[in-house]
């Protein structure tokens, strides 16, 4: 599970992560129409064993875009679908692979 721990100011981002943070902030801003916040995040626990549930046909999410709360449903094209996996204890879902990008338009299938 990812835990947001400490809010950071832009100048506090470790040098080796600044390019990635800048890229993420730019993409977030292009998608939502507003600036994001930078947080220090504990490294998520990635299970060393997972079970494949099946292909992920779609994803539904809610975000604030241009000041309004929006709900989205993206249905993946058959050849773009990622795998939906679960940790062995069933407490964590993992999305692996797939042929898509997250852009200023949201999720865009490649195939």
mmCIF file of C-alpha atoms in Angstrom:
data_model
loop_
_atom_site.group_PDB
_atom_site.id
_atom_site.type_symbol
_atom_site.label_atom_id
_atom_site.label_comp_id
_atom_site.label_asym_id
_atom_site.label_seq_id
_atom_site.Cartn_x
_atom_site.Cartn_y
_atom_site.Cartn_z
ATOM 1 C CA UNK A 1 0.000 0.000 0.000
ATOM 2 C CA UNK A 2 1.292 3.488 -0.843
ATOM 3 C CA UNK A 3 1.218 5.841 2.120
ATOM 4 C CA UNK A 4 1.477 9.589 1.699
ATOM 5 C CA UNK A 5 3.702 10.711 4.538
ATOM 6 C CA UNK A 6 5.110 14.214 4.272
ATOM 7 C CA UNK A 7 4.155 17.136 2.092
ATOM 8 C CA UNK A 8 7.286 18.579 0.469
ATOM 9 C CA UNK A 9 8.099 21.874 -1.158
ATOM 10 C CA UNK A 10 9.421 21.687 -4.728
ATOM 11 C CA UNK A 11 12.974 22.555 -3.640
ATOM 12 C CA UNK A 12 13.003 19.622 -1.198
ATOM 13 C CA UNK A 13 12.717 16.956 -3.886
ATOM 14 C CA UNK A 14 15.912 14.890 -4.004
ATOM 15 C CA UNK A 15 18.015 15.851 -7.023
ATOM 16 C CA UNK A 16 17.861 12.368 -8.586
ATOM 17 C CA UNK A 17 14.030 12.536 -8.608
ATOM 18 C CA UNK A 18 13.475 16.109 -9.803
ATOM 19 C CA UNK A 19 13.148 15.263 -13.508
ATOM 20 C CA UNK A 20 10.543 12.567 -12.762
ATOM 21 C CA UNK A 21 8.646 14.857 -10.377
ATOM 22 C CA UNK A 22 8.661 17.665 -12.955
ATOM 23 C CA UNK A 23 7.407 15.277 -15.646
ATOM 24 C CA UNK A 24 4.651 13.947 -13.365
ATOM 25 C CA UNK A 25 3.598 17.466 -12.367
ATOM 26 C CA UNK A 26 3.455 18.551 -16.020
ATOM 27 C CA UNK A 27 1.307 15.559 -17.002
ATOM 28 C CA UNK A 28 -0.959 16.078 -13.977
ATOM 29 C CA UNK A 29 -1.397 19.753 -14.836
ATOM 30 C CA UNK A 30 -2.142 18.980 -18.505
ATOM 31 C CA UNK A 31 -4.752 16.397 -17.489
ATOM 32 C CA UNK A 32 -6.455 18.235 -14.609
ATOM 33 C CA UNK A 33 -5.916 21.894 -15.458
ATOM 34 C CA UNK A 34 -4.366 22.627 -12.056
ATOM 35 C CA UNK A 35 -1.049 22.128 -10.282
ATOM 36 C CA UNK A 36 -0.346 19.012 -8.296
ATOM 37 C CA UNK A 37 1.308 18.592 -4.935
ATOM 38 C CA UNK A 38 4.568 16.819 -4.244
ATOM 39 C CA UNK A 39 4.662 14.282 -1.445
ATOM 40 C CA UNK A 40 7.261 12.061 0.090
ATOM 41 C CA UNK A 41 5.949 8.534 -0.316
ATOM 42 C CA UNK A 42 7.051 5.387 1.426
ATOM 43 C CA UNK A 43 8.150 2.723 -1.001
ATOM 44 C CA UNK A 44 5.099 0.541 -1.658
ATOM 45 C CA UNK A 45 5.325 -3.069 -0.576
ATOM 46 C CA UNK A 46 5.352 -5.061 -3.783
ATOM 47 C CA UNK A 47 4.507 -8.663 -3.169
ATOM 48 C CA UNK A 48 7.032 -11.229 -4.361
ATOM 49 C CA UNK A 49 4.151 -13.604 -5.143
ATOM 50 C CA UNK A 50 0.961 -12.602 -6.932
ATOM 51 C CA UNK A 51 -1.892 -14.383 -8.597
ATOM 52 C CA UNK A 52 -3.247 -13.400 -11.989
ATOM 53 C CA UNK A 53 -6.957 -12.632 -11.689
ATOM 54 C CA UNK A 54 -7.395 -11.979 -15.417
ATOM 55 C CA UNK A 55 -7.319 -9.192 -17.953
ATOM 56 C CA UNK A 56 -8.500 -5.761 -16.858
ATOM 57 C CA UNK A 57 -11.286 -4.777 -19.243
ATOM 58 C CA UNK A 58 -11.569 -1.247 -17.932
ATOM 59 C CA UNK A 59 -10.951 1.182 -15.117
ATOM 60 C CA UNK A 60 -13.302 3.681 -13.474
ATOM 61 C CA UNK A 61 -11.892 6.684 -11.614
ATOM 62 C CA UNK A 62 -12.813 10.089 -10.218
ATOM 63 C CA UNK A 63 -10.656 13.209 -10.328
ATOM 64 C CA UNK A 64 -10.914 16.987 -10.276
ATOM 65 C CA UNK A 65 -10.442 18.394 -13.766
ATOM 66 C CA UNK A 66 -10.623 22.107 -14.559
ATOM 67 C CA UNK A 67 -12.094 22.696 -11.095
ATOM 68 C CA UNK A 68 -14.914 20.156 -11.485
ATOM 69 C CA UNK A 69 -15.178 16.644 -10.085
ATOM 70 C CA UNK A 70 -15.329 14.267 -13.042
ATOM 71 C CA UNK A 71 -15.881 10.518 -13.259
ATOM 72 C CA UNK A 72 -14.282 8.484 -16.026
ATOM 73 C CA UNK A 73 -14.676 4.965 -17.340
ATOM 74 C CA UNK A 74 -11.995 3.700 -19.696
ATOM 75 C CA UNK A 75 -12.661 0.437 -21.517
ATOM 76 C CA UNK A 76 -9.425 -1.048 -22.796
ATOM 77 C CA UNK A 77 -9.236 -2.375 -26.337
ATOM 78 C CA UNK A 78 -8.684 -6.139 -26.296
ATOM 79 C CA UNK A 79 -5.003 -5.925 -27.321
ATOM 80 C CA UNK A 80 -4.274 -3.091 -24.852
ATOM 81 C CA UNK A 81 -5.585 -4.724 -21.680
ATOM 82 C CA UNK A 82 -3.239 -5.030 -18.695
ATOM 83 C CA UNK A 83 -3.343 -7.953 -16.288
ATOM 84 C CA UNK A 84 -5.165 -7.570 -12.991
ATOM 85 C CA UNK A 85 -3.267 -9.379 -10.247
ATOM 86 C CA UNK A 86 -3.647 -9.765 -6.499
ATOM 87 C CA UNK A 87 -1.175 -10.284 -3.693
ATOM 88 C CA UNK A 88 -1.309 -13.793 -2.245
ATOM 89 C CA UNK A 89 -3.169 -12.504 0.827
ATOM 90 C CA UNK A 90 -5.777 -10.711 -1.328
ATOM 91 C CA UNK A 91 -5.090 -7.312 0.237
ATOM 92 C CA UNK A 92 -3.405 -5.557 -2.704
ATOM 93 C CA UNK A 93 -4.391 -5.257 -6.360
ATOM 94 C CA UNK A 94 -1.687 -4.800 -8.982
ATOM 95 C CA UNK A 95 -2.066 -3.706 -12.609
ATOM 96 C CA UNK A 96 0.704 -5.155 -14.793
ATOM 97 C CA UNK A 97 1.615 -4.471 -18.386
ATOM 98 C CA UNK A 98 -0.807 -3.440 -21.068
ATOM 99 C CA UNK A 99 -0.419 -1.250 -24.124
ATOM 100 C CA UNK A 100 -1.602 2.209 -23.091
ATOM 101 C CA UNK A 101 -0.355 5.642 -22.062
ATOM 102 C CA UNK A 102 -1.719 8.107 -19.564
ATOM 103 C CA UNK A 103 -1.896 11.489 -21.322
ATOM 104 C CA UNK A 104 -3.570 14.873 -21.015
ATOM 105 C CA UNK A 105 -6.650 13.085 -22.440
ATOM 106 C CA UNK A 106 -6.555 10.343 -19.799
ATOM 107 C CA UNK A 107 -5.861 6.707 -20.634
ATOM 108 C CA UNK A 108 -5.170 6.134 -24.344
ATOM 109 C CA UNK A 109 -4.811 2.642 -25.796
ATOM 110 C CA UNK A 110 -1.835 1.997 -28.080
ATOM 111 C CA UNK A 111 -3.219 -1.017 -29.951
#
